[in-house]
Amino acid sequence: MVCVSVGIVHADESAFLQPLAGSWSGKEVRINAPTINVTCSFRSDTTASSLALDGRCTSLVVFSRDISADLKATGDSYTGSYVGAGTGTARLGGKREGDAINLGINWARNVNGDRRAQMTIEKVGASGMRLTTIDTDPTTGRSVVTSRIDLRRN
């Protein structure tokens, strides 16, 4: 009975994760800073219990950043790592709720006065994915979207 339950849990995450596999492209929108035209491309690999995102976002020759996230699922709980903020490898942890994986970020170094933020990896319709990072504005104490990457399947 336990083996059947474990299989069902992984099957549930497999059904969620599998459609996220493939090649993606899109644009990044920075909410708390002046908007910059940024083009992003990602490759996503999945298994029944993992998601690996590997991509790059560029803006002409002014800005270029490699971005990656590696997540492992145990039921609807996820843990892993993220690279992309320029602070080193950050730790991720959280849960899937509906079409979104809601993660807490623990940065390698202080960002905006602390080491904590949130990230959401969300399915958007049949062929979209959105990566959103939210941090606390050190001046106002309010939560602000620091980046949003809207991707479409290639």
mmCIF file of C-alpha atoms in Angstrom:
data_model
loop_
_atom_site.group_PDB
_atom_site.id
_atom_site.type_symbol
_atom_site.label_atom_id
_atom_site.label_comp_id
_atom_site.label_asym_id
_atom_site.label_seq_id
_atom_site.Cartn_x
_atom_site.Cartn_y
_atom_site.Cartn_z
ATOM 1 C CA MET A 1 0.000 0.000 0.000
ATOM 2 C CA VAL A 2 2.816 2.427 0.818
ATOM 3 C CA CYS A 3 4.534 1.771 -2.535
ATOM 4 C CA VAL A 4 1.290 2.490 -4.377
ATOM 5 C CA SER A 5 0.876 5.784 -2.504
ATOM 6 C CA VAL A 6 4.438 6.838 -3.278
ATOM 7 C CA GLY A 7 3.898 5.980 -6.956
ATOM 8 C CA ILE A 8 0.769 8.080 -7.040
ATOM 9 C CA VAL A 9 2.531 11.058 -5.469
ATOM 10 C CA HIS A 10 5.304 10.902 -8.073
ATOM 11 C CA ALA A 11 2.761 10.380 -10.861
ATOM 12 C CA ASP A 12 0.989 13.562 -9.748
ATOM 13 C CA GLU A 13 4.208 15.600 -9.928
ATOM 14 C CA SER A 14 5.182 13.922 -13.186
ATOM 15 C CA ALA A 15 1.898 15.100 -14.709
ATOM 16 C CA PHE A 16 2.671 18.619 -13.488
ATOM 17 C CA LEU A 17 6.381 18.661 -14.394
ATOM 18 C CA GLN A 18 6.411 16.879 -17.767
ATOM 19 C CA PRO A 19 4.655 19.701 -19.697
ATOM 20 C CA LEU A 20 7.387 22.098 -18.488
ATOM 21 C CA ALA A 21 10.084 20.178 -20.401
ATOM 22 C CA GLY A 22 11.459 21.624 -23.631
ATOM 23 C CA SER A 23 12.744 24.854 -25.130
ATOM 24 C CA TRP A 24 11.318 28.218 -24.095
ATOM 25 C CA SER A 25 11.860 31.842 -25.082
ATOM 26 C CA GLY A 26 10.446 35.138 -23.954
ATOM 27 C CA LYS A 27 11.036 38.465 -22.297
ATOM 28 C CA GLU A 28 11.940 39.646 -18.833
ATOM 29 C CA VAL A 29 10.102 42.535 -17.240
ATOM 30 C CA ARG A 30 11.686 44.302 -14.283
ATOM 31 C CA ILE A 31 9.008 45.891 -12.159
ATOM 32 C CA ASN A 32 11.003 47.791 -9.522
ATOM 33 C CA ALA A 33 13.528 49.247 -11.960
ATOM 34 C CA PRO A 34 13.273 50.951 -15.300
ATOM 35 C CA THR A 35 11.951 48.512 -17.876
ATOM 36 C CA ILE A 36 14.688 47.078 -20.054
ATOM 37 C CA ASN A 37 14.141 44.984 -23.174
ATOM 38 C CA VAL A 38 15.574 41.624 -22.206
ATOM 39 C CA THR A 39 15.317 38.479 -24.324
ATOM 40 C CA CYS A 40 15.490 35.110 -22.607
ATOM 41 C CA SER A 41 15.832 31.526 -23.761
ATOM 42 C CA PHE A 42 15.609 28.439 -21.558
ATOM 43 C CA ARG A 43 15.897 24.699 -21.806
ATOM 44 C CA SER A 44 13.948 22.689 -19.268
ATOM 45 C CA ASP A 45 14.444 19.016 -18.435
ATOM 46 C CA THR A 46 12.107 17.071 -16.181
ATOM 47 C CA THR A 47 11.724 13.666 -14.589
ATOM 48 C CA ALA A 48 8.866 12.349 -12.461
ATOM 49 C CA SER A 49 10.335 14.200 -9.473
ATOM 50 C CA SER A 50 12.678 16.918 -10.764
ATOM 51 C CA LEU A 51 12.847 20.098 -12.811
ATOM 52 C CA ALA A 52 16.047 21.583 -14.228
ATOM 53 C CA LEU A 53 15.917 25.010 -15.908
ATOM 54 C CA ASP A 54 18.943 26.350 -17.731
ATOM 55 C CA GLY A 55 18.826 29.661 -19.575
ATOM 56 C CA ARG A 56 20.252 33.013 -20.502
ATOM 57 C CA CYS A 57 18.755 36.487 -20.586
ATOM 58 C CA THR A 58 20.394 39.247 -22.646
ATOM 59 C CA SER A 59 19.813 42.906 -23.424
ATOM 60 C CA LEU A 60 21.830 44.008 -26.428
ATOM 61 C CA VAL A 61 25.436 43.998 -25.235
ATOM 62 C CA VAL A 62 24.715 45.768 -21.941
ATOM 63 C CA PHE A 63 23.383 42.827 -19.956
ATOM 64 C CA SER A 64 23.798 39.060 -20.127
ATOM 65 C CA ARG A 65 23.030 36.639 -17.342
ATOM 66 C CA ASP A 66 22.963 32.857 -17.072
ATOM 67 C CA ILE A 67 20.036 31.592 -15.023
ATOM 68 C CA SER A 68 19.479 28.086 -13.706
ATOM 69 C CA ALA A 69 17.292 26.304 -11.208
ATOM 70 C CA ASP A 70 17.417 22.668 -10.137
ATOM 71 C CA LEU A 71 14.485 21.346 -8.114
ATOM 72 C CA LYS A 72 13.657 17.968 -6.598
ATOM 73 C CA ALA A 73 10.103 17.065 -5.595
ATOM 74 C CA THR A 74 8.986 14.938 -2.678
ATOM 75 C CA GLY A 75 5.219 14.898 -2.991
ATOM 76 C CA ASP A 76 4.234 18.538 -3.482
ATOM 77 C CA SER A 77 7.324 19.834 -1.604
ATOM 78 C CA TYR A 78 10.315 21.126 -3.587
ATOM 79 C CA THR A 79 13.925 21.825 -2.642
ATOM 80 C CA GLY A 80 16.859 22.858 -4.763
ATOM 81 C CA SER A 81 19.150 25.619 -5.938
ATOM 82 C CA TYR A 82 19.036 28.773 -8.067
ATOM 83 C CA VAL A 83 21.761 30.745 -9.824
ATOM 84 C CA GLY A 84 20.980 34.030 -11.538
ATOM 85 C CA ALA A 85 21.002 36.955 -9.140
ATOM 86 C CA GLY A 86 24.761 37.405 -9.204
ATOM 87 C CA THR A 87 25.132 36.449 -5.534
ATOM 88 C CA GLY A 88 26.197 32.832 -5.955
ATOM 89 C CA THR A 89 24.068 29.727 -5.552
ATOM 90 C CA ALA A 90 20.859 30.316 -3.589
ATOM 91 C CA ARG A 91 18.841 27.618 -1.823
ATOM 92 C CA LEU A 92 15.185 27.077 -2.737
ATOM 93 C CA GLY A 93 12.388 25.406 -0.798
ATOM 94 C CA GLY A 94 8.623 25.388 -0.995
ATOM 95 C CA LYS A 95 5.473 23.693 -2.246
ATOM 96 C CA ARG A 96 3.406 23.381 -5.373
ATOM 97 C CA GLU A 97 -0.042 24.895 -5.193
ATOM 98 C CA GLY A 98 -2.152 24.367 -8.304
ATOM 99 C CA ASP A 99 -0.195 25.488 -11.374
ATOM 100 C CA ALA A 100 2.604 27.169 -9.404
ATOM 101 C CA ILE A 101 5.643 26.123 -7.386
ATOM 102 C CA ASN A 102 6.003 28.740 -4.624
ATOM 103 C CA LEU A 103 9.547 28.845 -3.294
ATOM 104 C CA GLY A 104 11.417 30.676 -0.596
ATOM 105 C CA ILE A 105 14.879 31.850 -1.665
ATOM 106 C CA ASN A 106 17.843 31.937 0.699
ATOM 107 C CA TRP A 107 20.491 34.011 -1.140
ATOM 108 C CA ALA A 108 24.201 33.250 -0.759
ATOM 109 C CA ARG A 109 24.791 36.938 0.154
ATOM 110 C CA ASN A 110 22.614 39.871 1.163
ATOM 111 C CA VAL A 111 20.270 41.210 -1.529
ATOM 112 C CA ASN A 112 18.254 44.330 -0.658
ATOM 113 C CA GLY A 113 19.455 44.162 2.942
ATOM 114 C CA ASP A 114 18.735 40.494 3.692
ATOM 115 C CA ARG A 115 19.087 36.985 2.306
ATOM 116 C CA ARG A 116 15.422 36.156 1.718
ATOM 117 C CA ALA A 117 13.036 36.470 -1.206
ATOM 118 C CA GLN A 118 10.385 34.436 -2.995
ATOM 119 C CA MET A 119 10.209 32.827 -6.406
ATOM 120 C CA THR A 120 7.271 31.373 -8.280
ATOM 121 C CA ILE A 121 7.556 29.028 -11.254
ATOM 122 C CA GLU A 122 4.127 28.944 -12.838
ATOM 123 C CA LYS A 123 2.447 27.209 -15.758
ATOM 124 C CA VAL A 124 0.544 29.777 -17.811
ATOM 125 C CA GLY A 125 -2.011 28.198 -20.120
ATOM 126 C CA ALA A 126 -1.045 25.309 -22.384
ATOM 127 C CA SER A 127 2.208 26.785 -23.703
ATOM 128 C CA GLY A 128 3.472 29.340 -21.191
ATOM 129 C CA MET A 129 5.670 29.506 -18.109
ATOM 130 C CA ARG A 130 6.350 32.486 -15.830
ATOM 131 C CA LEU A 131 9.264 32.915 -13.431
ATOM 132 C CA THR A 132 8.647 35.643 -10.856
ATOM 133 C CA THR A 133 10.988 36.871 -8.111
ATOM 134 C CA ILE A 134 9.614 38.957 -5.244
ATOM 135 C CA ASP A 135 11.748 40.712 -2.640
ATOM 136 C CA THR A 136 11.223 43.184 0.174
ATOM 137 C CA ASP A 137 11.989 46.824 -0.629
ATOM 138 C CA PRO A 138 14.416 47.864 2.156
ATOM 139 C CA THR A 139 13.081 51.439 2.150
ATOM 140 C CA THR A 140 9.344 50.741 2.359
ATOM 141 C CA GLY A 141 9.274 47.183 3.713
ATOM 142 C CA ARG A 142 6.782 46.255 0.979
ATOM 143 C CA SER A 143 6.985 43.200 -1.244
ATOM 144 C CA VAL A 144 7.945 44.112 -4.815
ATOM 145 C CA VAL A 145 8.323 42.072 -7.974
ATOM 146 C CA THR A 146 12.004 42.369 -8.871
ATOM 147 C CA SER A 147 11.757 40.357 -12.084
ATOM 148 C CA ARG A 148 9.196 38.493 -14.124
ATOM 149 C CA ILE A 149 10.201 36.306 -17.051
ATOM 150 C CA ASP A 150 7.302 35.344 -19.321
ATOM 151 C CA LEU A 151 8.195 32.393 -21.519
ATOM 152 C CA ARG A 152 6.478 30.606 -24.421
ATOM 153 C CA ARG A 153 7.264 27.149 -25.720
ATOM 154 C CA ASN A 154 9.423 27.187 -28.872
#
